[in-house]
CSV table of N, CA and C in Angstrom, one decimal:
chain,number,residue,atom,x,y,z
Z,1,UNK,N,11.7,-14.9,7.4
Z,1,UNK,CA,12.3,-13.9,8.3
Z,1,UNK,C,11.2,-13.0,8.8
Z,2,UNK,N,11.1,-12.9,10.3
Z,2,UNK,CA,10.0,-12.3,10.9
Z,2,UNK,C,10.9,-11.0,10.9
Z,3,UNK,N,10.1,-9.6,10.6
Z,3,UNK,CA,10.4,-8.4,10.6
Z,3,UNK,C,9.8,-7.4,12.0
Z,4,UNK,N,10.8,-6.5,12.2
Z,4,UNK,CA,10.0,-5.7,13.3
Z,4,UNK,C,9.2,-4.9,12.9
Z,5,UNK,N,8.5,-4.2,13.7
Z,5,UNK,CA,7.4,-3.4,12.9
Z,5,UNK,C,8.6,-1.9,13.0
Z,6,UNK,N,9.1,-1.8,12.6
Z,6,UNK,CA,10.0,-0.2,12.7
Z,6,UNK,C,9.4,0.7,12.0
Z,7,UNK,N,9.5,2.0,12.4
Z,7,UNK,CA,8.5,3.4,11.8
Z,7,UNK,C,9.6,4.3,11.2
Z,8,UNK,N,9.7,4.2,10.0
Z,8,UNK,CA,11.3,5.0,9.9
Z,8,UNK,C,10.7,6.7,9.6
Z,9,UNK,N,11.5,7.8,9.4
Z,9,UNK,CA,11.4,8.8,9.1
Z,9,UNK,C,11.2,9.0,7.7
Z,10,UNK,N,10.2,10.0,7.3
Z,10,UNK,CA,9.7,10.3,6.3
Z,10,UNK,C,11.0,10.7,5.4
Z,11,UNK,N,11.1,9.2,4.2
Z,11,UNK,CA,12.5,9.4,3.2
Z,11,UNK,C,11.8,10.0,1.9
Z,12,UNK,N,12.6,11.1,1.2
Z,12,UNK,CA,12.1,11.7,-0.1
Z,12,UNK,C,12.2,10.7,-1.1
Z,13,UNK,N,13.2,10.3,-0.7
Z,13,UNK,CA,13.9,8.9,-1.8
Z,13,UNK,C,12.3,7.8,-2.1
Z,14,UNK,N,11.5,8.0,-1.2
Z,14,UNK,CA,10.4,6.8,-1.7
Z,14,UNK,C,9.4,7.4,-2.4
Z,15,UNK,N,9.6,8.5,-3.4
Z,15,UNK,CA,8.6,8.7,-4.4
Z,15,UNK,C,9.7,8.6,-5.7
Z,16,UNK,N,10.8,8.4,-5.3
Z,16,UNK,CA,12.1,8.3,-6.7
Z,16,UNK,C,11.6,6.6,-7.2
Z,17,UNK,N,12.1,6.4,-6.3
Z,17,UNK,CA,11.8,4.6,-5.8
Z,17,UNK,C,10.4,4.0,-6.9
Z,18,UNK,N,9.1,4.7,-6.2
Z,18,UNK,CA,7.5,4.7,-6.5
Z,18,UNK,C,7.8,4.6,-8.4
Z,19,UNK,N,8.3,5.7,-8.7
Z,19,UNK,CA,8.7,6.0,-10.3
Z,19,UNK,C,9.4,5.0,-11.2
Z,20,UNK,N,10.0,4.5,-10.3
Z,20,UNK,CA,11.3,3.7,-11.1
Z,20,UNK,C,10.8,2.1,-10.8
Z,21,UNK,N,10.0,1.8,-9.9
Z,21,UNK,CA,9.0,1.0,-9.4
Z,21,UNK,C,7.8,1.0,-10.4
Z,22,UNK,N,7.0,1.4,-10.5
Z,22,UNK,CA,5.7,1.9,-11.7
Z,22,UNK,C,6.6,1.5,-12.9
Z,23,UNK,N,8.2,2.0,-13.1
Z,23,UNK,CA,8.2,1.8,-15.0
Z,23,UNK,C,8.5,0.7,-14.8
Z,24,UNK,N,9.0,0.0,-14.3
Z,24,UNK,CA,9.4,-1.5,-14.2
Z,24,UNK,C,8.2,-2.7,-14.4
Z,25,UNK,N,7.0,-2.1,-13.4
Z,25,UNK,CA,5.7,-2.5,-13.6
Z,25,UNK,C,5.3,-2.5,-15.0
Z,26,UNK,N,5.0,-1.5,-15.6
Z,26,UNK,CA,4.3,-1.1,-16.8
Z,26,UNK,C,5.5,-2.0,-17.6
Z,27,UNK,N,6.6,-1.7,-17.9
Z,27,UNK,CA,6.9,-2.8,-18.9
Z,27,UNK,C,6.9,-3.9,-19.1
Z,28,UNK,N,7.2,-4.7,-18.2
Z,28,UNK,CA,6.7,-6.0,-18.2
Z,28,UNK,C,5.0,-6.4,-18.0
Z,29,UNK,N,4.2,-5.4,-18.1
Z,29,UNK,CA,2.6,-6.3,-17.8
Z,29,UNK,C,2.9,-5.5,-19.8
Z,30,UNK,N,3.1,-4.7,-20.0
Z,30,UNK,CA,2.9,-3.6,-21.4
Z,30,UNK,C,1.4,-3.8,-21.8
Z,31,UNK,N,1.1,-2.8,-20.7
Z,31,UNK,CA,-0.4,-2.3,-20.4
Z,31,UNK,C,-0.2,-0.7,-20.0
Z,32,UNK,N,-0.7,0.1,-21.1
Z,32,UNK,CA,-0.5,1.2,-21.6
Z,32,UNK,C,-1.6,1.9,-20.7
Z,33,UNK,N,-2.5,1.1,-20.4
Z,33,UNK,CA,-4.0,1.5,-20.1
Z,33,UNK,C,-4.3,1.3,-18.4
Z,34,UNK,N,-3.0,0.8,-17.9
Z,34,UNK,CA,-3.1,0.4,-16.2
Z,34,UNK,C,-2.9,1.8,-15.8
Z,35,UNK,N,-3.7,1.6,-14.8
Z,35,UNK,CA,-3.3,3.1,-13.9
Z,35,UNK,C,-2.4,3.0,-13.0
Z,36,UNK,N,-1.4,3.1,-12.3
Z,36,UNK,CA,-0.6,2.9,-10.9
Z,36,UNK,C,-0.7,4.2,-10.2
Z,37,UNK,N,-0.9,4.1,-9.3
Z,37,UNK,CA,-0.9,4.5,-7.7
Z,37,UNK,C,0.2,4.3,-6.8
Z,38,UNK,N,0.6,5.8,-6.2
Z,38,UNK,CA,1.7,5.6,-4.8
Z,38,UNK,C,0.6,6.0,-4.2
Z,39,UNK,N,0.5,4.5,-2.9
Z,39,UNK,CA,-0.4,4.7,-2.1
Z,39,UNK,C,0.5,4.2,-0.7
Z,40,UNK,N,-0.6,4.5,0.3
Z,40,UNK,CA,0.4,4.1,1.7
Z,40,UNK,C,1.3,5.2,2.5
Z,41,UNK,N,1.4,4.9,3.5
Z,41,UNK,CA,2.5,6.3,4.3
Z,41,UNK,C,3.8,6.6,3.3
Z,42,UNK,N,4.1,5.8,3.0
Z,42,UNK,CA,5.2,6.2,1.9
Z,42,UNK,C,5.1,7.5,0.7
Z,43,UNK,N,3.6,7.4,0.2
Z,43,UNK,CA,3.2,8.4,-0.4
Z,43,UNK,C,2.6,9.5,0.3
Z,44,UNK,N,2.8,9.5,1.5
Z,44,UNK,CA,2.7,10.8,2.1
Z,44,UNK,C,3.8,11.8,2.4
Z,45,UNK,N,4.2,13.1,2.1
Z,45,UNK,CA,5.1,13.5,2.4
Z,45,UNK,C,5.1,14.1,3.9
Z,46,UNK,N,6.2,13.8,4.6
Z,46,UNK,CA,6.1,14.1,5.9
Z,46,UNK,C,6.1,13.1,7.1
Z,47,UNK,N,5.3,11.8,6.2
Z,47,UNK,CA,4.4,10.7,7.4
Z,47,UNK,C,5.7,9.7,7.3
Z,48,UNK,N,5.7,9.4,8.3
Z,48,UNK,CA,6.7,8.4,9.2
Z,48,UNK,C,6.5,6.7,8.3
Z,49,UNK,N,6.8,6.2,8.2
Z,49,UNK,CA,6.2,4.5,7.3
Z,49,UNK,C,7.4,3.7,7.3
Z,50,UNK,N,6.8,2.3,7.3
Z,50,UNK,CA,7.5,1.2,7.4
Z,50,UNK,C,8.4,1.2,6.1
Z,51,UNK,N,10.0,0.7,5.5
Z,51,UNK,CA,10.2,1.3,4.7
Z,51,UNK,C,9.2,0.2,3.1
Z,52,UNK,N,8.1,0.5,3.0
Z,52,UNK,CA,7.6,-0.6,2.2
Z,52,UNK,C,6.8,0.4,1.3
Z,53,UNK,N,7.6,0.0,-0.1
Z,53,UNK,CA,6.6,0.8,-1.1
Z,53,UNK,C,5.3,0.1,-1.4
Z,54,UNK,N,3.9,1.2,-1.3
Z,54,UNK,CA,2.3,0.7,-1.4
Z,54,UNK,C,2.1,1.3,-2.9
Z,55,UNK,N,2.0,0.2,-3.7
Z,55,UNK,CA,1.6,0.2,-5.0
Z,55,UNK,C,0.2,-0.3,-5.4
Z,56,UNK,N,-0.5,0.9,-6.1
Z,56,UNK,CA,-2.0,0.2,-7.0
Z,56,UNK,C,-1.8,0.3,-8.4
Z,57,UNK,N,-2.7,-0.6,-8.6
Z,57,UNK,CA,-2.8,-0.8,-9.9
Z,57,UNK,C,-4.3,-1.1,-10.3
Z,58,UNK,N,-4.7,-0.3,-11.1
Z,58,UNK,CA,-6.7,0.1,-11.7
Z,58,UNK,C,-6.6,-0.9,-12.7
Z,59,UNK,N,-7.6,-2.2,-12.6
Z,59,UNK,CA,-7.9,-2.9,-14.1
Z,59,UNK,C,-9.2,-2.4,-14.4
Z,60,UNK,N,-9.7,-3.1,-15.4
Z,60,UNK,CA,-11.1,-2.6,-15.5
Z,60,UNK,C,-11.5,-3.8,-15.3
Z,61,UNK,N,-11.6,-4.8,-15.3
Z,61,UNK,CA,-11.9,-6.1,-14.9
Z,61,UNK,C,-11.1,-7.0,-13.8
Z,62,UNK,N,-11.3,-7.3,-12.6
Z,62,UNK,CA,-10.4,-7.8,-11.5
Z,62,UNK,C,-9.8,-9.5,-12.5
Z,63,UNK,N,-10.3,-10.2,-13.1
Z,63,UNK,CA,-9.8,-11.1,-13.8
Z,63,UNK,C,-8.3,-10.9,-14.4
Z,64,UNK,N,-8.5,-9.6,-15.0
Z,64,UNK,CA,-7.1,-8.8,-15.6
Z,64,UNK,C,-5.7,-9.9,-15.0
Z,65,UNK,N,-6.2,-9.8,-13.7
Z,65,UNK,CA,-4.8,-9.7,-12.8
Z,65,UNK,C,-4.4,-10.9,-12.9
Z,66,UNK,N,-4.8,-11.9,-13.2
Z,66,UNK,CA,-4.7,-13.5,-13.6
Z,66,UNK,C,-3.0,-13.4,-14.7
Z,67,UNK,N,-3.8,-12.4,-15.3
Z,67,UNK,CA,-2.5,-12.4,-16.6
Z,67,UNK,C,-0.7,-12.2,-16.1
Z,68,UNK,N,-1.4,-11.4,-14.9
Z,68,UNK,CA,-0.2,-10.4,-14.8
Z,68,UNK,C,1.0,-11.4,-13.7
Z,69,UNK,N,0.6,-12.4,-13.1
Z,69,UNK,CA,1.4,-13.1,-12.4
Z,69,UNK,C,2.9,-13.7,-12.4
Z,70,UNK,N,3.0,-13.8,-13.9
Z,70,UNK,CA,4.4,-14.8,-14.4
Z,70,UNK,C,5.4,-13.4,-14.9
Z,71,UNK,N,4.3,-12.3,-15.2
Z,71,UNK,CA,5.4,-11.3,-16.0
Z,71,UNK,C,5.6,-10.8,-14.7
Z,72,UNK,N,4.8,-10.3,-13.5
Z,72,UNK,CA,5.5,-9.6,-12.3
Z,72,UNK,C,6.4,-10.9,-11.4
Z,73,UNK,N,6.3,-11.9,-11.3
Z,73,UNK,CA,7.3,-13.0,-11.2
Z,73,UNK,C,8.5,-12.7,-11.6
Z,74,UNK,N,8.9,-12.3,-12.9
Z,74,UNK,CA,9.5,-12.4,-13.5
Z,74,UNK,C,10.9,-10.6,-13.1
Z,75,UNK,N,10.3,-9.8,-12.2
Z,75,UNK,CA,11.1,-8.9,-11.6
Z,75,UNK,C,10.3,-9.1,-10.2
Z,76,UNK,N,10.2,-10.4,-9.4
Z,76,UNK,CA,10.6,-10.1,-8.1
Z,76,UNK,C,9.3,-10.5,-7.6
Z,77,UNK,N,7.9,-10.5,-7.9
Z,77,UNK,CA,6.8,-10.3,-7.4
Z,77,UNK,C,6.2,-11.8,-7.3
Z,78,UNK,N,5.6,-12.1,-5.9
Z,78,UNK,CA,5.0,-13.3,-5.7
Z,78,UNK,C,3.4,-13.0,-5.7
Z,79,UNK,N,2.8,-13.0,-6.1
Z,79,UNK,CA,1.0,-13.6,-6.0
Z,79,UNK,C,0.7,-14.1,-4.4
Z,80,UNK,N,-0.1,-13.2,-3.7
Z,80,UNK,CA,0.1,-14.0,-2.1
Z,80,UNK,C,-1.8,-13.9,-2.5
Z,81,UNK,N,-2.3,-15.2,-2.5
Z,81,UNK,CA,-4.0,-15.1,-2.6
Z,81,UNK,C,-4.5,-14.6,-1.1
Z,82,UNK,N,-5.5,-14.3,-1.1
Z,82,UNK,CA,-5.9,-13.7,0.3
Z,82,UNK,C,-7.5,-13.2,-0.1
Z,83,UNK,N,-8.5,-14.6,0.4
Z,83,UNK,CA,-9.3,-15.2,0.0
Z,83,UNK,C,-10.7,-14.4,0.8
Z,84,UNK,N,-10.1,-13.7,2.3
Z,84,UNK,CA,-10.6,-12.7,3.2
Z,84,UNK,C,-11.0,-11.2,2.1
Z,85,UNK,N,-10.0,-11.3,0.9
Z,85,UNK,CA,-9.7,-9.6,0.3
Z,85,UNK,C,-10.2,-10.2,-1.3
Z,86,UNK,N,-11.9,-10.2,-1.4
Z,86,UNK,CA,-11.8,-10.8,-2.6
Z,86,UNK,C,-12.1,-10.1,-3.9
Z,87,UNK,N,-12.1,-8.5,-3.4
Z,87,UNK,CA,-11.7,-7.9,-4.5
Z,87,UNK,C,-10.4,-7.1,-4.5
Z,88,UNK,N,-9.3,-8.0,-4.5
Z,88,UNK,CA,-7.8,-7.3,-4.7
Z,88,UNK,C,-7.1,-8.6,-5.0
Z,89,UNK,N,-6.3,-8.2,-6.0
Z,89,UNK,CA,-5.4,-9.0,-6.0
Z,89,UNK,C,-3.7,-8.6,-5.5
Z,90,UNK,N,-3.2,-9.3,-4.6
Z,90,UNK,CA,-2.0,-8.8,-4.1
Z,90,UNK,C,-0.6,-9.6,-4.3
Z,91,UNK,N,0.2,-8.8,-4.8
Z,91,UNK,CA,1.3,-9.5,-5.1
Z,91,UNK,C,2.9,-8.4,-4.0
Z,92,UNK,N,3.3,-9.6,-3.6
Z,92,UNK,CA,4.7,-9.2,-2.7
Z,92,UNK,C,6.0,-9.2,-3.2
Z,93,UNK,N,6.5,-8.2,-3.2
Z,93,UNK,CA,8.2,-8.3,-3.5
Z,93,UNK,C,9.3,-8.6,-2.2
Z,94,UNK,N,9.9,-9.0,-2.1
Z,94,UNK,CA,10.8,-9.8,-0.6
Z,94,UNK,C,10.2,-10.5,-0.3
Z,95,UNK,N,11.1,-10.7,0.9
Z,95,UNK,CA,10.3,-12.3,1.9
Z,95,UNK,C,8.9,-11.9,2.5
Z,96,UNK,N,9.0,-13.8,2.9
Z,96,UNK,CA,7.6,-12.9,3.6
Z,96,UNK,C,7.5,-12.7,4.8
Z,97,UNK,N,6.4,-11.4,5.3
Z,97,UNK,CA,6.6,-11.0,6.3
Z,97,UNK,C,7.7,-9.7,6.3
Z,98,UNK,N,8.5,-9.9,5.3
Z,98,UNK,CA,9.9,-8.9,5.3
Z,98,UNK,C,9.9,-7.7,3.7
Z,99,UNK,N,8.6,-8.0,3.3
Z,99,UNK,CA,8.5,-7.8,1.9
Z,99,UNK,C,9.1,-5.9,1.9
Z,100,UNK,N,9.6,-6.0,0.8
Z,100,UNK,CA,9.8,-4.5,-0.1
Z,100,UNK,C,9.2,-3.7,-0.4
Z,101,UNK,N,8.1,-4.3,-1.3
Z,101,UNK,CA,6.9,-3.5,-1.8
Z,101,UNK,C,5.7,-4.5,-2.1
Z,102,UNK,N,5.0,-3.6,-2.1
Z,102,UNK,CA,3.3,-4.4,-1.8
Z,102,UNK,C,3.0,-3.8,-3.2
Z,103,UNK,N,2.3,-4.4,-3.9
Z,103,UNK,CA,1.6,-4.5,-5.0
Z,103,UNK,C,-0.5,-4.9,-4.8
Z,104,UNK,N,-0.9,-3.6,-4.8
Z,104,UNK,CA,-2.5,-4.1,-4.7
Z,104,UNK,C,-3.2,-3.8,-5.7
Z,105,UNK,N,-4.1,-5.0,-6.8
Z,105,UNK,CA,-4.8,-4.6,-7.3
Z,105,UNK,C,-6.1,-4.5,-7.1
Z,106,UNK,N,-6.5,-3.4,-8.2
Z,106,UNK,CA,-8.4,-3.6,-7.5
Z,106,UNK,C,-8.6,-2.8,-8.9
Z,107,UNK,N,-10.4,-3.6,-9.2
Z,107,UNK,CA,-10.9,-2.7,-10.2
Z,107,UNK,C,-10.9,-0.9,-10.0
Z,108,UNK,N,-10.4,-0.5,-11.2
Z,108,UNK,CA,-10.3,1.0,-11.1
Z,108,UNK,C,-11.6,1.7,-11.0
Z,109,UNK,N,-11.2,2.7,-10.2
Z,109,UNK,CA,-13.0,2.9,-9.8
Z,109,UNK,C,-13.7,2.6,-8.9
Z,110,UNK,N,-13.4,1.1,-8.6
Z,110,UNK,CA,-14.3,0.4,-7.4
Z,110,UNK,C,-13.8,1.2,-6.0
Z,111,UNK,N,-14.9,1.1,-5.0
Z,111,UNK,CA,-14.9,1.3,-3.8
Z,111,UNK,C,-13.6,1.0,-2.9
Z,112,UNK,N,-12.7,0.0,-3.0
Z,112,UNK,CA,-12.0,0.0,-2.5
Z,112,UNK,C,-10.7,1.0,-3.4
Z,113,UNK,N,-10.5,1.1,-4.4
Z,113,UNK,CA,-10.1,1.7,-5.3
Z,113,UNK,C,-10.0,3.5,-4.8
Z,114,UNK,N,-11.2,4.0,-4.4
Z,114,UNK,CA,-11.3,4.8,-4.1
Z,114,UNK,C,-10.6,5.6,-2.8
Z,115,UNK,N,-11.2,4.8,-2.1
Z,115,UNK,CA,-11.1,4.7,-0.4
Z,115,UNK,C,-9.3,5.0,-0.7
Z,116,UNK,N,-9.0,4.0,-1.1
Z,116,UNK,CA,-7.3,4.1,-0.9
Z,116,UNK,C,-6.4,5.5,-1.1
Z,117,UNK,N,-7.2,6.0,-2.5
Z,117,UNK,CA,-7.0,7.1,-2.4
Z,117,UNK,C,-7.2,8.2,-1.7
Z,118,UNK,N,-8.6,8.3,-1.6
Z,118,UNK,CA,-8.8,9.4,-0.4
Z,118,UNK,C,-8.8,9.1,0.9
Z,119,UNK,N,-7.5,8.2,1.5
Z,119,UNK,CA,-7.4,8.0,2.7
Z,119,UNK,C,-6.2,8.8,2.4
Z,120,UNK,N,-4.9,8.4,1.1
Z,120,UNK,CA,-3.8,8.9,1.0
Z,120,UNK,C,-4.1,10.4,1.0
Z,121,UNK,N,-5.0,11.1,-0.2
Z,121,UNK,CA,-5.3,12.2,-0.1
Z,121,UNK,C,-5.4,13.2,0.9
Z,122,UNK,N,-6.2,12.4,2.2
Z,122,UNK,CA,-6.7,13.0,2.8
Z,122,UNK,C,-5.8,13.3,4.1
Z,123,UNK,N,-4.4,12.6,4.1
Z,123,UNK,CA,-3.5,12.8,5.1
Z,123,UNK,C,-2.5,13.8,4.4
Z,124,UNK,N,-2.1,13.8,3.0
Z,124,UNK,CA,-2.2,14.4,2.0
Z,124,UNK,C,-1.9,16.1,2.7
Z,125,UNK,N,-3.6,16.5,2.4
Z,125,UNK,CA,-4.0,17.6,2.6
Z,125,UNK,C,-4.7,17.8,3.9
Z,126,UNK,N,-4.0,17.2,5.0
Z,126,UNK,CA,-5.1,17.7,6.8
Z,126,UNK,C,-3.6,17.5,7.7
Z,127,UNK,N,-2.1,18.4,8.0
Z,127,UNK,CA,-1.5,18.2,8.6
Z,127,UNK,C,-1.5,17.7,9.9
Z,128,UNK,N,-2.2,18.1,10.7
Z,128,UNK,CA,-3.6,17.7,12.2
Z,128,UNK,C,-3.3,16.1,12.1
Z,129,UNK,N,-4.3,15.9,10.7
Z,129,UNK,CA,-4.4,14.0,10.9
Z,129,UNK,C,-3.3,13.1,10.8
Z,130,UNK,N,-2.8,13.9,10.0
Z,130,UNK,CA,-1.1,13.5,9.4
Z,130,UNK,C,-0.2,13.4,10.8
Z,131,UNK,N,-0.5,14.3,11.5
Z,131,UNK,CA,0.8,14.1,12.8
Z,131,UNK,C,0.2,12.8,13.7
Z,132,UNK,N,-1.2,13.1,14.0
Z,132,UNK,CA,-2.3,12.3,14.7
Z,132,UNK,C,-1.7,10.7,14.4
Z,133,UNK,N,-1.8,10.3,12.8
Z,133,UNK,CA,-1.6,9.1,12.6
Z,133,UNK,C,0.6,8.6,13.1
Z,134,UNK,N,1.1,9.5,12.9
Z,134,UNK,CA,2.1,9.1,12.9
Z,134,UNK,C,2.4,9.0,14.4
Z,135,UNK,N,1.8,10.0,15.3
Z,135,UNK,CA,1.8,9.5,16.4
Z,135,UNK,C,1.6,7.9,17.2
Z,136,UNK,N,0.0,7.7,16.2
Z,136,UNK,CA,-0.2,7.0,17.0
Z,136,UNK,C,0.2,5.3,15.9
Z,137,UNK,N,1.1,5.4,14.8
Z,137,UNK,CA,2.1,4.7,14.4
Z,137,UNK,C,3.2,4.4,15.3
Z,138,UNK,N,3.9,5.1,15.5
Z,138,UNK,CA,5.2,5.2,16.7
Z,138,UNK,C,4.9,4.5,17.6
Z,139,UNK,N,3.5,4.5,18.5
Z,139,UNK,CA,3.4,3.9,19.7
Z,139,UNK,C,2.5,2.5,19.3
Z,140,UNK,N,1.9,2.4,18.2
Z,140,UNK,CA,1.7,0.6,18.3
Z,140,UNK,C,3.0,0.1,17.7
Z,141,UNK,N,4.0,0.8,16.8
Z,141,UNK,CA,5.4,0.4,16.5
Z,141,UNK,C,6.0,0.1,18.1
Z,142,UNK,N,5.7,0.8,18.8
Z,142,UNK,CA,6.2,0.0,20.4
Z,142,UNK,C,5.5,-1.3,21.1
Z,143,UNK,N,4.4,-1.0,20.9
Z,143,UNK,CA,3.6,-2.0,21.5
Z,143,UNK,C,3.7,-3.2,20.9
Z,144,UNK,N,3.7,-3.4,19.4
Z,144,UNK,CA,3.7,-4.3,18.4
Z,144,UNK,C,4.9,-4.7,18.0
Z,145,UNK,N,6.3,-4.3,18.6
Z,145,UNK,CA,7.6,-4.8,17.5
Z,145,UNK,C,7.8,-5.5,17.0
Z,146,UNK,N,7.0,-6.7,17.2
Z,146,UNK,CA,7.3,-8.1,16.2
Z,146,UNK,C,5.6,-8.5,15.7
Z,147,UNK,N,4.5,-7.6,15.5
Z,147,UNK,CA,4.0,-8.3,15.3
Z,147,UNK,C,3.2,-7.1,14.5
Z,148,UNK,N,3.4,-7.5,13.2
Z,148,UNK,CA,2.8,-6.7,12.1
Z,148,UNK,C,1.3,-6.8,11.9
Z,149,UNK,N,0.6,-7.8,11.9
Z,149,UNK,CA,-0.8,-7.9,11.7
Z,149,UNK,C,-1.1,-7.2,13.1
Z,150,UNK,N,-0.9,-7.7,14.2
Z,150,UNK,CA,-1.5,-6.6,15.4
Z,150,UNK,C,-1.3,-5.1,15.1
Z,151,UNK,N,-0.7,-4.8,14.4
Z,151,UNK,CA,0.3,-3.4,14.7
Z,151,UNK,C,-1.2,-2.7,13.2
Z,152,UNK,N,-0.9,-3.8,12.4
Z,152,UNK,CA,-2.0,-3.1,11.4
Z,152,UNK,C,-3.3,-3.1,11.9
Z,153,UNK,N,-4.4,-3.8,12.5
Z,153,UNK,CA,-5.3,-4.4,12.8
Z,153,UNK,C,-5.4,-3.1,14.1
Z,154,UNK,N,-4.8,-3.1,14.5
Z,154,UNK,CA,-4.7,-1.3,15.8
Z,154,UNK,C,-5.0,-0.4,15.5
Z,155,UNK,N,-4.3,0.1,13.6
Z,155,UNK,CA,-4.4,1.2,13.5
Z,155,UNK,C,-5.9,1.0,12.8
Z,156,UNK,N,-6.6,0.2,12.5
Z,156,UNK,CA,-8.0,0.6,11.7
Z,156,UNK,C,-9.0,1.2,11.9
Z,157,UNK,N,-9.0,1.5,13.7
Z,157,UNK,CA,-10.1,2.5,13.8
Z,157,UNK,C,-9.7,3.8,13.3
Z,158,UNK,N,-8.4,4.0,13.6
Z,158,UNK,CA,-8.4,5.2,13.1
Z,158,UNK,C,-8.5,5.5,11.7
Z,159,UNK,N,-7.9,4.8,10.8
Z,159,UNK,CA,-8.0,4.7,9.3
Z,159,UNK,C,-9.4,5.1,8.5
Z,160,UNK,N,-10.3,4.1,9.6
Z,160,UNK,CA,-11.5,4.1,9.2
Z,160,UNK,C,-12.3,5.5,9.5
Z,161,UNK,N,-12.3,6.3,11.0
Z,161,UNK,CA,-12.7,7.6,11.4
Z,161,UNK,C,-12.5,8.3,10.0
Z,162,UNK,N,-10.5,8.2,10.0
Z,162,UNK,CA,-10.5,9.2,8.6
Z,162,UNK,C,-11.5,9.1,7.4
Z,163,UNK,N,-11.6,7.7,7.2
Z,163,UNK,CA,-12.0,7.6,6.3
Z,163,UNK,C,-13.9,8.3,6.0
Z,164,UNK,N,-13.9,8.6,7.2
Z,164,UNK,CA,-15.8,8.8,7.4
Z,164,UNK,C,-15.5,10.3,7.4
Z,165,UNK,N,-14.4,11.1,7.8
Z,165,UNK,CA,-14.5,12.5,7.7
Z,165,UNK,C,-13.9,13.1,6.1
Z,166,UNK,N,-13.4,12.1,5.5
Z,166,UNK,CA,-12.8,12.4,4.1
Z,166,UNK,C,-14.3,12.1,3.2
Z,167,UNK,N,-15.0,11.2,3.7
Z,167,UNK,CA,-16.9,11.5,2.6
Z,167,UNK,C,-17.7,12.4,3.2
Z,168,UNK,N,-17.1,13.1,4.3
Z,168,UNK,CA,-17.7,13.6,4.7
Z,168,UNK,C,-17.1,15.3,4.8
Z,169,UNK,N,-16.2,15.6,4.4
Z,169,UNK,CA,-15.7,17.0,4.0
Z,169,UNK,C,-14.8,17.0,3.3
């Protein structure tokens, strides 16, 4: 099932969600020592986002994630390899293309690890950038209605700008 790219209104309900999401995680991997992350427009309060919870998870070794496949199977989660992204492991809840929640892992710490964060942080705390991105969400959500990789692949210059003024103030 091909999905539209729709920008819904900033719901409070997706940090309830994020919680009850995380314990579900953590019991079935029963890894006391994983970190999880609400990451994504969802974890921003305010920001507009597709309704899809962006979940991280910190291993200390990217191998880790090998293990974790049959137990997140096991509440909903498929393993999607993505061979372009080869330090993450990602796993999808829903169909595809129509998924629920995104599941990304990456070594805790590492560079990409980071970035995710202080992209979330940094929309976070700069209301300015926060309106800027949702703006300019809304109108590749027009441009793009059926085509989610276009619609993602549009927004990355700006992601990336942020991302050079967040190491850089």
């Amino acid at each position: 099932m091909e999905k539209t790219v729709k920008i819904e209104e900033y719901n409070p309900d997706w940090v309830g969600e994020f919680h009850q999401e995380k314990a579900r995680i953590m019991e079935v991997l029963k890894n006391d020592s994983l970190c999880v992350e609400h990451i994504g427009s969802t974890s921003v309060m305010g920001l507009g986002a597709k309704p899809i919870l962006d979940i991280m998870a910190g291993v200390q070794q990217l191998a880790e994630a090998d293990a974790f496949i049959e137990p997140l199977k096991s509440i909903g989660y498929e393993f999607v390899p993505h061979k372009e992204f080869p330090e993450r492991r990602f796993f999808r809840k829903g169909q595809w293309r129509a998924g629920t929640h995104h599941l990304h892992i990456y070594r805790f710490g590492s560079e990409q690890w980071k970035n995710q964060l202080s992209f979330r942080d940094y929309l976070r705390s700069h209301a300015d950038v926060r309106k800027q991105y949702q703006h300019l969400k809304m109108s590749l959500a027009e441009k793009h209605p059926a085509d989610i990789v276009g619609y993602t692949k549009a927004k990355a210059p700006f992601i990336l700008n942020v991302m050079e003024s967040a190491k850089g103030g």
